[in-house]
């Protein structure tokens, strides 16, 4: 239990450090998201700066991964951009994020919001399910398990 709390805190501390020190590459994010529908790109633009930095880091790591097939890479790149789309209207401070971990509050609100948003788009059903399940303890597919490892490391 203590290890889990310390591990979660270490992840949040790293994210906090990167949110402060790392510049946001808006051009990269715009280029990476150009294949998405315009209204989804608009939702990405409403996300917090820290969340957008996270998406960029994650997208870059997936792009650089040599062990992925081209098909897996393309899929996970889109997953990287869309998995947290439900956060577009849910800006939370670092203190609230740490409190959520310590108090074992659910991290699923943005997952449900993202699922409900993405399921409306033809061809986005898989991404909707991945947005819903990306924080699950047991990912339903091997590809989502790979994605979770990237996500946890970003």
Steps between C-alpha positions, in 0.01 A plus 500: 500500500776745598698406188194564284447845654868592466507374144189702410646807668829455310311483171305816584818677615669416169194622309498819707871558430449449128191722503711784638830445321404356163378740231180416314565430134172632354627450144571132568156451655328673207692288250438176690127567528436623144329174402236536772160662447511877558275491806725240668800722428302781664449281809875430510565874494279540811706255704739631763853583394633217718265249337598617151868460592422146617332420167803631309747301713293186459456546125875557454591187700259287299630649174857407598417144613682260268324184619156608375374412155395793282135410559544480879695827503233686301227365726684586823589847373130573463430335836762729656315807374154377596535299822467806728262700276245488783720742696419787262252641751649367823802703611632377835789630705795282598378507861163357394672233290716391796195505730315278253781246523529513878124481552464233230254706303408371162696622198215402273305824446717610208493143365119498491488851353750401230310182421169685464664758275693261274224241451307759298758487219495235229821299511587610854327219690831332589647831618186564706544163675871570552422841651257324735741221597845664492520524881368149565707267714466222245501638146265311266753474214875454468524819295332700778739338751792624288338843487460507879873437543574799276239710682635413846853589388401838355 
